[in-house]
Amino acid sequence: MKFNLFGKNKMPEIKKNRPGLEVLGVHAWESMARSMLNILNNPDNILLSKGKNINEAFFPLLNDAHVSSCVQSRKAGVLSLVWELDRSEKWTAETEFINKIFSGDNAMKLTGLDIGTIINEMLDGVLFGYKPMEIYWRYIGDYLIPTAIVGKPPHWFAFDEFGMLKYLGDYSTGMAQSMLKTKFLVVQHNATSDNPYGRGVLSQCYWPVIFKKGGFQFWTQYAERYGQPFLLGIYKRDAKEEDIEELITQLNALRNGGRAAVDEDITIDTITTGNPQQADIYKNLIHFLNAEISKAILSQTLTTEQGDTGSYAMSQTHLEVRQEVVDADKRMIEHHFNQLIKYIIDYNFDNPTHYPKFELYRMDDLNTVLERDIKILATGQVKFTDQRWRKYLDEGDYVLIDPANNPPKAMFQLMSKGNDFLFSEKDIVRELAEKEFNSAAEKMLLPIIESIQSGESYEEIEKKIIEYFPKLETDKIQEIIENLNFVSAIEGYEKGK
């Protein structure tokens, strides 16, 4: 199969200040005879013994339900993560530039990269050992920008003795192509200097899938033979041949769900054969092979197998192993995106001062960061810039409000005055009163705050609240004390400054 390395349009000439990009796709043309002498064979035992390529040997394995389930589970561990640029660093001009390429920018007429699809295709490198990802470069104004990154079939490519990627192409042309590094991101799994093809996990699933097919075949045959009772027709010794044939026809009709009518001197009986435990042999074989597939792809079994035994500690261990696998895949994806970022920055910045960092993380981590930031804000010692909120919200989803003209009305509000923060105690109490009581309750809450500030015990404060509000439930009283205690602590801090 052929494919156009340059896309539909010819690539524009590269400016002099961007060396190394005179040719984006083909680095050198060599005769096939000379080139093949330098190409390393894929040392995978399955491919060598069967004389097949990756497409013929490993792609069909994905049709197996258990293999497909395990692959989806492993990929989902990474695809469920959130990506971000310079997560813990201040954004620079380089960061803004990369973000426009990845997320899209109307001014530059960029639709952005489909990061999810790119990551999904990159993870195929884990399955097959390696996955070439072609970068489609395009000039937009004065900038050289990747407009798409597309995965290519691994069996189209090979590696030479130096570990360089080569496009095998159409053998009828008698030519091979050595690829420039900046044209492809080559995702490799467990690759070494002597084996740039890596080790694909599907190679370890080959024989379990083959044996499982045989197990299913024998299991089906057993079910067909012994799954229903045999029908036995008993006829008299002097029965004629045509009567016997008619009896057999009637038995076949009964076996296929039909009906039969026989003479009263003919008896039809059933014989139950087979042992259910014999059928369990095939069932246990298939379960064992599924477990081997799970271990090959996920490095554990409990997240895909429903076991009858196993402890909580064992399940936690298996979850930890799965998380370690996800973390390894995450680092692999981050590495190649950061390599792409380096290409982009080097091509478009004469003297780059910063290379943005692409990072994947769980949404739970974002919640942890948000909780931390809220606590930091509550100290009154920090004021976040709008750049900080961009890390949590997409542009266009929020509008920044001037605190001086629009003071917030929420409970425990912060009122900004320069670098100082003041809590409005009266507004907080008023909001508590309006929410939980009538307007007269506001005057009653102020003495309770004074009691908290004077250091009275929890029991004494609780008695005062019950005295003022006898119908309150215990949980509500506890909530009020916690809220008022927070207000008093902040007020005391402000007065002590």
XYZ file of C-alpha atoms in Angstrom:
497
model
C 0.000 0.000 0.000
C 1.206 3.494 -0.849
C 0.728 6.681 1.093
C 1.774 10.228 0.420
C 4.392 11.318 2.902
C 3.768 14.945 2.069
C -0.015 14.927 2.105
C -1.905 16.330 -0.863
C 0.126 19.495 -1.254
C 3.834 19.949 -1.701
C 5.555 21.290 1.382
C 6.832 24.889 1.115
C 10.510 25.652 1.141
C 12.124 25.959 4.541
C 13.636 29.255 5.568
C 17.374 29.433 6.105
C 17.019 30.057 9.830
C 15.399 26.665 10.218
C 18.110 24.153 9.328
C 17.497 20.458 9.058
C 14.089 20.736 7.379
C 15.095 20.932 3.735
C 13.139 17.704 3.255
C 10.460 16.829 5.764
C 9.521 13.321 4.741
C 12.187 11.491 2.791
C 15.694 11.861 4.171
C 17.414 9.709 1.546
C 16.558 7.322 -1.248
C 18.444 4.061 -1.484
C 18.219 1.019 -3.685
C 16.128 -1.694 -2.058
C 18.972 -4.210 -2.353
C 21.388 -1.973 -0.481
C 18.800 -0.795 2.003
C 17.555 -4.253 2.942
C 21.064 -5.290 3.940
C 20.932 -2.720 6.733
C 17.356 -3.426 7.857
C 16.990 -5.398 11.054
C 14.444 -8.180 11.215
C 11.839 -7.965 13.917
C 13.113 -10.527 16.467
C 9.628 -11.378 17.712
C 9.422 -15.178 17.995
C 5.843 -15.348 16.734
C 6.605 -13.351 13.600
C 9.764 -15.345 12.876
C 8.205 -18.778 13.417
C 5.011 -18.031 11.501
C 6.584 -15.978 8.733
C 3.971 -13.271 9.211
C 4.055 -9.524 9.727
C 2.371 -7.579 12.521
C -0.789 -7.005 10.514
C -1.234 -10.710 9.792
C -0.289 -12.089 13.210
C -1.391 -9.553 15.816
C -4.215 -7.413 14.413
C -6.664 -10.379 14.328
C -6.092 -10.913 18.061
C -8.058 -7.722 18.737
C -11.193 -9.574 17.596
C -11.025 -11.659 20.772
C -13.484 -10.250 23.306
C -11.168 -10.588 26.296
C -8.168 -9.110 24.480
C -10.299 -6.184 23.323
C -11.609 -5.627 26.863
C -8.113 -5.610 28.370
C -6.808 -3.259 25.670
C -9.679 -0.839 26.281
C -9.036 -0.980 30.030
C -5.337 -0.228 29.632
C -5.933 2.615 27.196
C -8.720 4.045 29.347
C -6.258 4.454 32.200
C -4.408 7.095 30.151
C -7.287 8.464 28.070
C -9.170 9.361 31.257
C -6.384 11.740 32.282
C -6.445 15.497 31.733
C -3.625 17.195 29.851
C -2.118 20.589 30.643
C 0.869 22.693 29.643
C 3.261 23.999 32.308
C 0.940 22.882 35.051
C 3.140 24.106 37.889
C 4.984 26.899 36.098
C 4.252 30.401 34.902
C 3.158 30.568 31.285
C 5.570 32.094 28.793
C 5.247 33.176 25.168
C 6.307 29.675 24.171
C 3.565 28.174 26.333
C 0.914 30.428 24.787
C 2.129 29.481 21.308
C 1.987 25.727 21.971
C -1.419 26.052 23.632
C -2.815 27.722 20.507
C -1.517 24.853 18.369
C -2.889 22.163 20.657
C -6.216 23.794 21.592
C -6.902 25.895 18.503
C -6.873 29.604 17.768
C -9.304 31.545 15.612
C -6.840 34.313 14.803
C -4.324 31.808 13.414
C -7.127 29.741 11.853
C -6.085 26.695 13.848
C -8.624 24.035 14.764
C -6.265 22.424 17.255
C -4.962 18.880 17.521
C -7.209 15.969 18.441
C -5.177 15.090 21.523
C -7.432 12.193 22.559
C -7.174 10.438 19.194
C -3.417 11.023 19.052
C -2.933 9.486 22.507
C -5.163 6.544 21.582
C -3.052 5.804 18.498
C 0.203 6.297 20.382
C -0.878 3.622 22.847
C -0.946 1.130 19.974
C 2.815 1.115 20.394
C 2.262 -0.848 23.607
C 0.288 -3.456 21.668
C 2.607 -3.935 18.698
C 5.962 -2.837 20.110
C 6.179 0.356 18.052
C 3.859 2.839 16.388
C 4.998 5.465 13.836
C 3.076 8.742 14.143
C 3.416 10.966 11.080
C 3.542 14.723 11.689
C 1.785 16.800 9.023
C 3.675 20.093 8.936
C 2.189 23.187 7.339
C 3.117 26.830 7.000
C 0.619 29.251 8.525
C 1.992 32.721 7.963
C 5.609 32.672 9.070
C 5.108 29.728 11.394
C 5.739 26.061 10.710
C 3.010 24.207 12.577
C 1.830 20.583 12.875
C -1.803 20.525 11.792
C -2.282 16.790 12.354
C -0.498 13.775 13.808
C -1.658 10.509 12.269
C -0.734 6.966 13.230
C 0.590 4.736 10.452
C 0.494 0.911 10.304
C 3.656 -0.498 11.923
C 4.164 -3.134 9.221
C 4.753 -0.376 6.672
C 8.019 0.440 8.432
C 11.238 -1.181 9.598
C 14.416 -0.133 11.417
C 17.985 -0.179 10.201
C 21.051 -1.172 12.193
C 21.264 2.340 13.633
C 17.676 2.274 14.868
C 16.514 4.705 12.172
C 12.984 4.365 10.832
C 12.597 3.281 7.202
C 9.482 3.204 5.072
C 9.283 -0.084 3.206
C 6.880 1.272 0.619
C 6.006 -0.529 -2.579
C 8.587 -3.207 -3.326
C 7.818 -2.904 -7.038
C 9.563 0.471 -7.104
C 12.825 -1.059 -5.866
C 13.336 1.872 -3.515
C 13.347 2.302 0.270
C 13.022 5.525 2.202
C 14.903 6.621 5.295
C 12.773 8.950 7.382
C 13.845 12.188 9.020
C 13.265 12.214 12.769
C 11.240 15.419 12.682
C 8.719 13.843 10.322
C 7.733 11.024 12.677
C 7.230 10.428 16.361
C 8.082 6.756 16.849
C 6.391 5.384 19.956
C 8.340 2.336 21.167
C 7.494 -0.032 24.011
C 10.380 -1.743 25.805
C 12.717 -1.055 22.885
C 16.466 -1.564 23.201
C 19.491 -0.651 21.106
C 19.565 -4.130 19.563
C 15.773 -4.357 19.224
C 14.236 -1.039 18.138
C 10.991 -2.883 17.317
C 10.236 -3.159 21.018
C 8.099 -5.809 22.681
C 4.380 -5.697 22.006
C 2.038 -7.179 24.589
C -0.099 -8.777 21.858
C 2.801 -11.092 21.069
C 2.334 -12.651 24.510
C -1.382 -13.072 23.803
C -0.935 -14.997 20.544
C -0.859 -18.575 21.864
C -3.452 -18.040 24.623
C -5.893 -16.758 21.989
C -5.126 -19.656 19.624
C -5.564 -22.256 22.374
C -8.720 -20.513 23.562
C -10.236 -20.877 20.110
C -9.508 -24.610 20.284
C -11.029 -24.787 23.760
C -14.196 -23.106 22.532
C -14.387 -25.527 19.611
C -14.114 -28.625 21.816
C -16.474 -27.110 24.384
C -19.079 -26.497 21.672
C -18.705 -30.020 20.323
C -19.106 -31.448 23.820
C -22.215 -29.339 24.394
C -23.717 -30.490 21.100
C -23.008 -34.146 21.858
C -23.805 -34.334 25.545
C -25.834 -31.212 26.189
C -29.128 -33.005 25.509
C -30.151 -36.616 26.183
C -29.973 -39.332 23.547
C -33.304 -40.689 22.276
C -33.595 -44.464 22.202
C -36.301 -46.171 20.134
C -37.141 -49.757 21.068
C -38.895 -51.940 18.487
C -39.879 -55.581 18.413
C -37.596 -58.263 17.007
C -39.903 -59.011 14.085
C -40.181 -55.343 12.994
C -39.705 -54.721 9.296
C -36.849 -52.663 7.859
C -39.152 -49.890 6.725
C -40.630 -49.700 10.238
C -37.162 -49.248 11.691
C -36.372 -46.454 9.207
C -39.644 -44.773 10.079
C -38.765 -44.955 13.785
C -35.384 -43.312 13.137
C -37.116 -40.544 11.185
C -39.469 -39.977 14.099
C -36.546 -39.812 16.552
C -34.779 -37.216 14.397
C -37.941 -35.161 14.320
C -38.137 -35.257 18.111
C -34.469 -34.312 18.412
C -35.035 -31.241 16.232
C -38.006 -30.102 18.259
C -40.686 -31.766 16.158
C -43.450 -34.196 17.041
C -43.790 -37.936 16.455
C -46.566 -40.537 16.459
C -45.602 -44.202 16.849
C -47.369 -47.516 17.325
C -48.184 -48.608 20.829
C -45.746 -51.478 20.602
C -42.825 -49.064 20.054
C -41.089 -47.502 23.058
C -39.076 -44.251 23.059
C -36.717 -43.702 25.971
C -34.005 -41.180 26.866
C -30.425 -41.842 27.923
C -28.530 -39.158 29.833
C -24.815 -39.255 29.111
C -21.803 -37.132 29.885
C -20.458 -35.711 33.103
C -20.755 -31.961 33.821
C -17.314 -32.048 35.398
C -15.877 -33.108 32.058
C -17.248 -29.923 30.480
C -15.592 -27.887 33.241
C -12.228 -28.915 31.818
C -12.795 -26.663 28.797
C -14.313 -23.912 30.937
C -11.334 -23.892 33.294
C -8.954 -23.903 30.339
C -10.606 -20.808 28.872
C -10.556 -19.040 32.253
C -6.867 -19.828 32.638
C -6.073 -18.508 29.155
C -8.084 -15.332 29.834
C -6.056 -14.816 33.002
C -2.840 -15.158 30.980
C -4.104 -12.537 28.534
C -4.978 -10.201 31.412
C -1.508 -10.566 32.892
C 0.115 -9.915 29.511
C -1.814 -6.694 28.854
C -2.617 -5.364 32.338
C 0.063 -7.103 34.454
C -2.718 -8.297 36.793
C -6.047 -10.121 36.652
C -8.487 -8.942 39.326
C -9.680 -5.854 37.435
C -10.919 -8.010 34.533
C -11.616 -11.401 36.138
C -14.452 -12.258 38.511
C -12.762 -14.558 40.974
C -14.371 -16.701 43.646
C -11.470 -16.173 46.021
C -9.178 -13.347 46.905
C -8.651 -10.930 49.729
C -9.123 -7.193 49.923
C -5.358 -6.786 50.290
C -4.822 -8.765 47.098
C -7.325 -6.623 45.199
C -5.574 -3.474 46.409
C -2.238 -4.888 45.274
C -3.652 -5.589 41.823
C -5.045 -2.058 41.608
C -1.640 -0.672 42.544
C -0.010 -2.778 39.833
C -2.514 -1.484 37.284
C -1.816 2.088 38.379
C 1.903 1.510 37.887
C 1.197 0.340 34.335
C -0.933 3.441 33.685
C 1.829 5.676 35.058
C 4.381 4.031 32.746
C 2.119 4.572 29.720
C 1.517 8.158 30.836
C 5.243 8.898 30.964
C 5.672 7.396 27.499
C 2.957 9.647 26.031
C 4.293 12.733 27.828
C 7.787 12.053 26.467
C 6.661 12.075 22.834
C 4.441 15.137 23.207
C 7.341 16.987 24.833
C 9.544 15.895 21.930
C 6.967 17.338 19.523
C 6.913 20.580 21.521
C 10.695 20.813 21.240
C 10.484 20.445 17.457
C 7.845 23.195 17.258
C 9.742 25.627 19.491
C 13.072 25.066 17.737
C 11.493 25.644 14.325
C 9.629 28.832 15.256
C 11.779 30.566 17.914
C 15.286 31.784 17.137
C 16.380 31.901 20.770
C 13.880 29.934 22.845
C 14.099 30.497 26.581
C 11.605 27.879 27.656
C 10.248 24.548 26.435
C 6.682 24.058 27.697
C 6.023 20.791 29.475
C 3.104 18.567 28.494
C 1.666 16.758 31.507
C -1.158 14.270 32.090
C -2.878 13.996 35.463
C -6.041 12.657 37.056
C -9.045 14.898 37.669
C -8.823 13.890 41.332
C -5.511 15.715 41.386
C -7.283 18.856 40.147
C -9.775 18.639 43.010
C -6.874 18.346 45.440
C -5.244 21.439 43.949
C -8.515 23.372 44.141
C -8.945 22.486 47.806
C -5.387 23.586 48.471
C -5.893 26.898 46.658
C -9.080 27.609 48.598
C -7.219 27.071 51.861
C -4.432 29.365 50.670
C -6.959 32.080 49.807
C -8.560 31.702 53.238
C -5.314 32.754 54.913
C -5.659 36.208 53.391
C -1.976 36.275 52.466
C -2.245 35.391 48.762
C -4.051 36.861 45.790
C -4.233 34.752 42.626
C -4.004 36.284 39.176
C -6.429 35.462 36.378
C -3.718 33.239 34.903
C -4.291 30.872 37.803
C -7.987 30.514 37.002
C -7.181 29.645 33.402
C -5.739 26.397 34.690
C -9.195 25.385 35.919
C -11.517 27.057 33.400
C -11.564 27.343 29.622
C -11.361 30.821 28.159
C -14.863 32.094 27.475
C -16.393 30.081 30.316
C -15.857 32.774 32.939
C -15.713 36.562 33.422
C -13.413 38.144 35.982
C -15.214 40.502 38.374
C -13.612 43.589 39.854
C -13.761 42.995 43.645
C -13.868 46.741 44.352
C -17.059 47.261 42.337
C -18.645 43.850 42.863
C -17.933 42.536 46.352
C -18.922 38.878 46.660
C -21.986 37.944 48.667
C -21.036 34.383 49.503
C -20.486 33.166 53.048
C -16.958 33.686 54.403
C -16.315 36.191 51.658
C -12.959 37.825 51.093
C -12.963 41.571 50.419
C -9.805 42.660 48.643
C -8.060 45.933 49.467
C -4.672 45.929 47.815
C -2.726 43.056 49.305
C -4.855 42.953 52.481
C -7.964 40.833 52.961
C -10.795 41.717 55.366
C -13.691 39.476 56.368
C -17.124 41.110 56.697
C -18.386 39.613 59.957
C -21.754 41.373 59.848
C -22.479 40.163 56.334
C -21.574 36.605 57.316
C -23.824 36.675 60.375
C -26.629 38.250 58.368
C -26.390 35.534 55.746
C -26.414 32.850 58.424
C -29.477 34.452 59.969
C -31.362 34.778 56.703
C -30.539 31.210 55.771
C -31.344 29.446 59.025
C -33.537 31.796 61.101
C -35.623 34.938 60.943
C -34.194 38.462 60.934
C -34.356 38.745 64.735
C -31.849 35.905 65.062
C -29.035 38.147 63.829
C -28.906 39.994 67.174
C -28.828 36.670 69.026
C -25.856 35.342 67.067
C -23.542 38.215 67.987
C -23.419 37.271 71.717
C -22.602 33.709 70.713
C -19.655 34.956 68.677
C -18.478 36.932 71.696
C -18.707 33.751 73.779
C -16.503 31.919 71.310
C -13.962 34.755 71.313
C -13.888 34.806 75.126
C -12.818 31.160 75.148
C -15.916 29.573 76.601
C -16.175 25.779 76.317
C -18.031 23.953 73.579
C -20.707 22.807 76.043
C -21.373 26.362 77.280
C -21.736 27.677 73.743
C -24.043 24.798 72.860
C -26.258 25.616 75.852
C -26.579 29.248 74.716
C -27.578 28.200 71.212
C -30.190 25.785 72.606
C -31.467 28.560 74.857
C -31.910 30.940 71.939
C -33.063 28.301 69.435
C -34.633 25.362 71.317
C -36.021 23.685 68.173
C -32.681 23.231 66.419
C -31.352 19.735 65.744
C -27.977 18.659 67.147
C -26.285 18.460 63.724
C -27.456 21.973 62.884
C -26.116 23.316 66.195
C -22.725 21.742 65.507
C -22.644 23.252 62.017
C -23.455 26.731 63.383
C -20.723 26.502 66.025
C -18.158 25.483 63.398
C -19.146 28.361 61.108
C -19.135 30.942 63.890
C -15.866 29.609 65.246
C -14.326 30.153 61.820
C -15.680 33.710 61.665
C -14.362 34.504 65.134
C -10.928 33.114 64.345
C -10.641 35.248 61.218
C -11.891 38.350 63.022
C -9.366 37.782 65.788
C -6.614 37.418 63.221
C -7.625 40.689 61.537
C -7.734 42.607 64.828
C -4.337 41.258 65.810
C -2.621 42.471 62.639
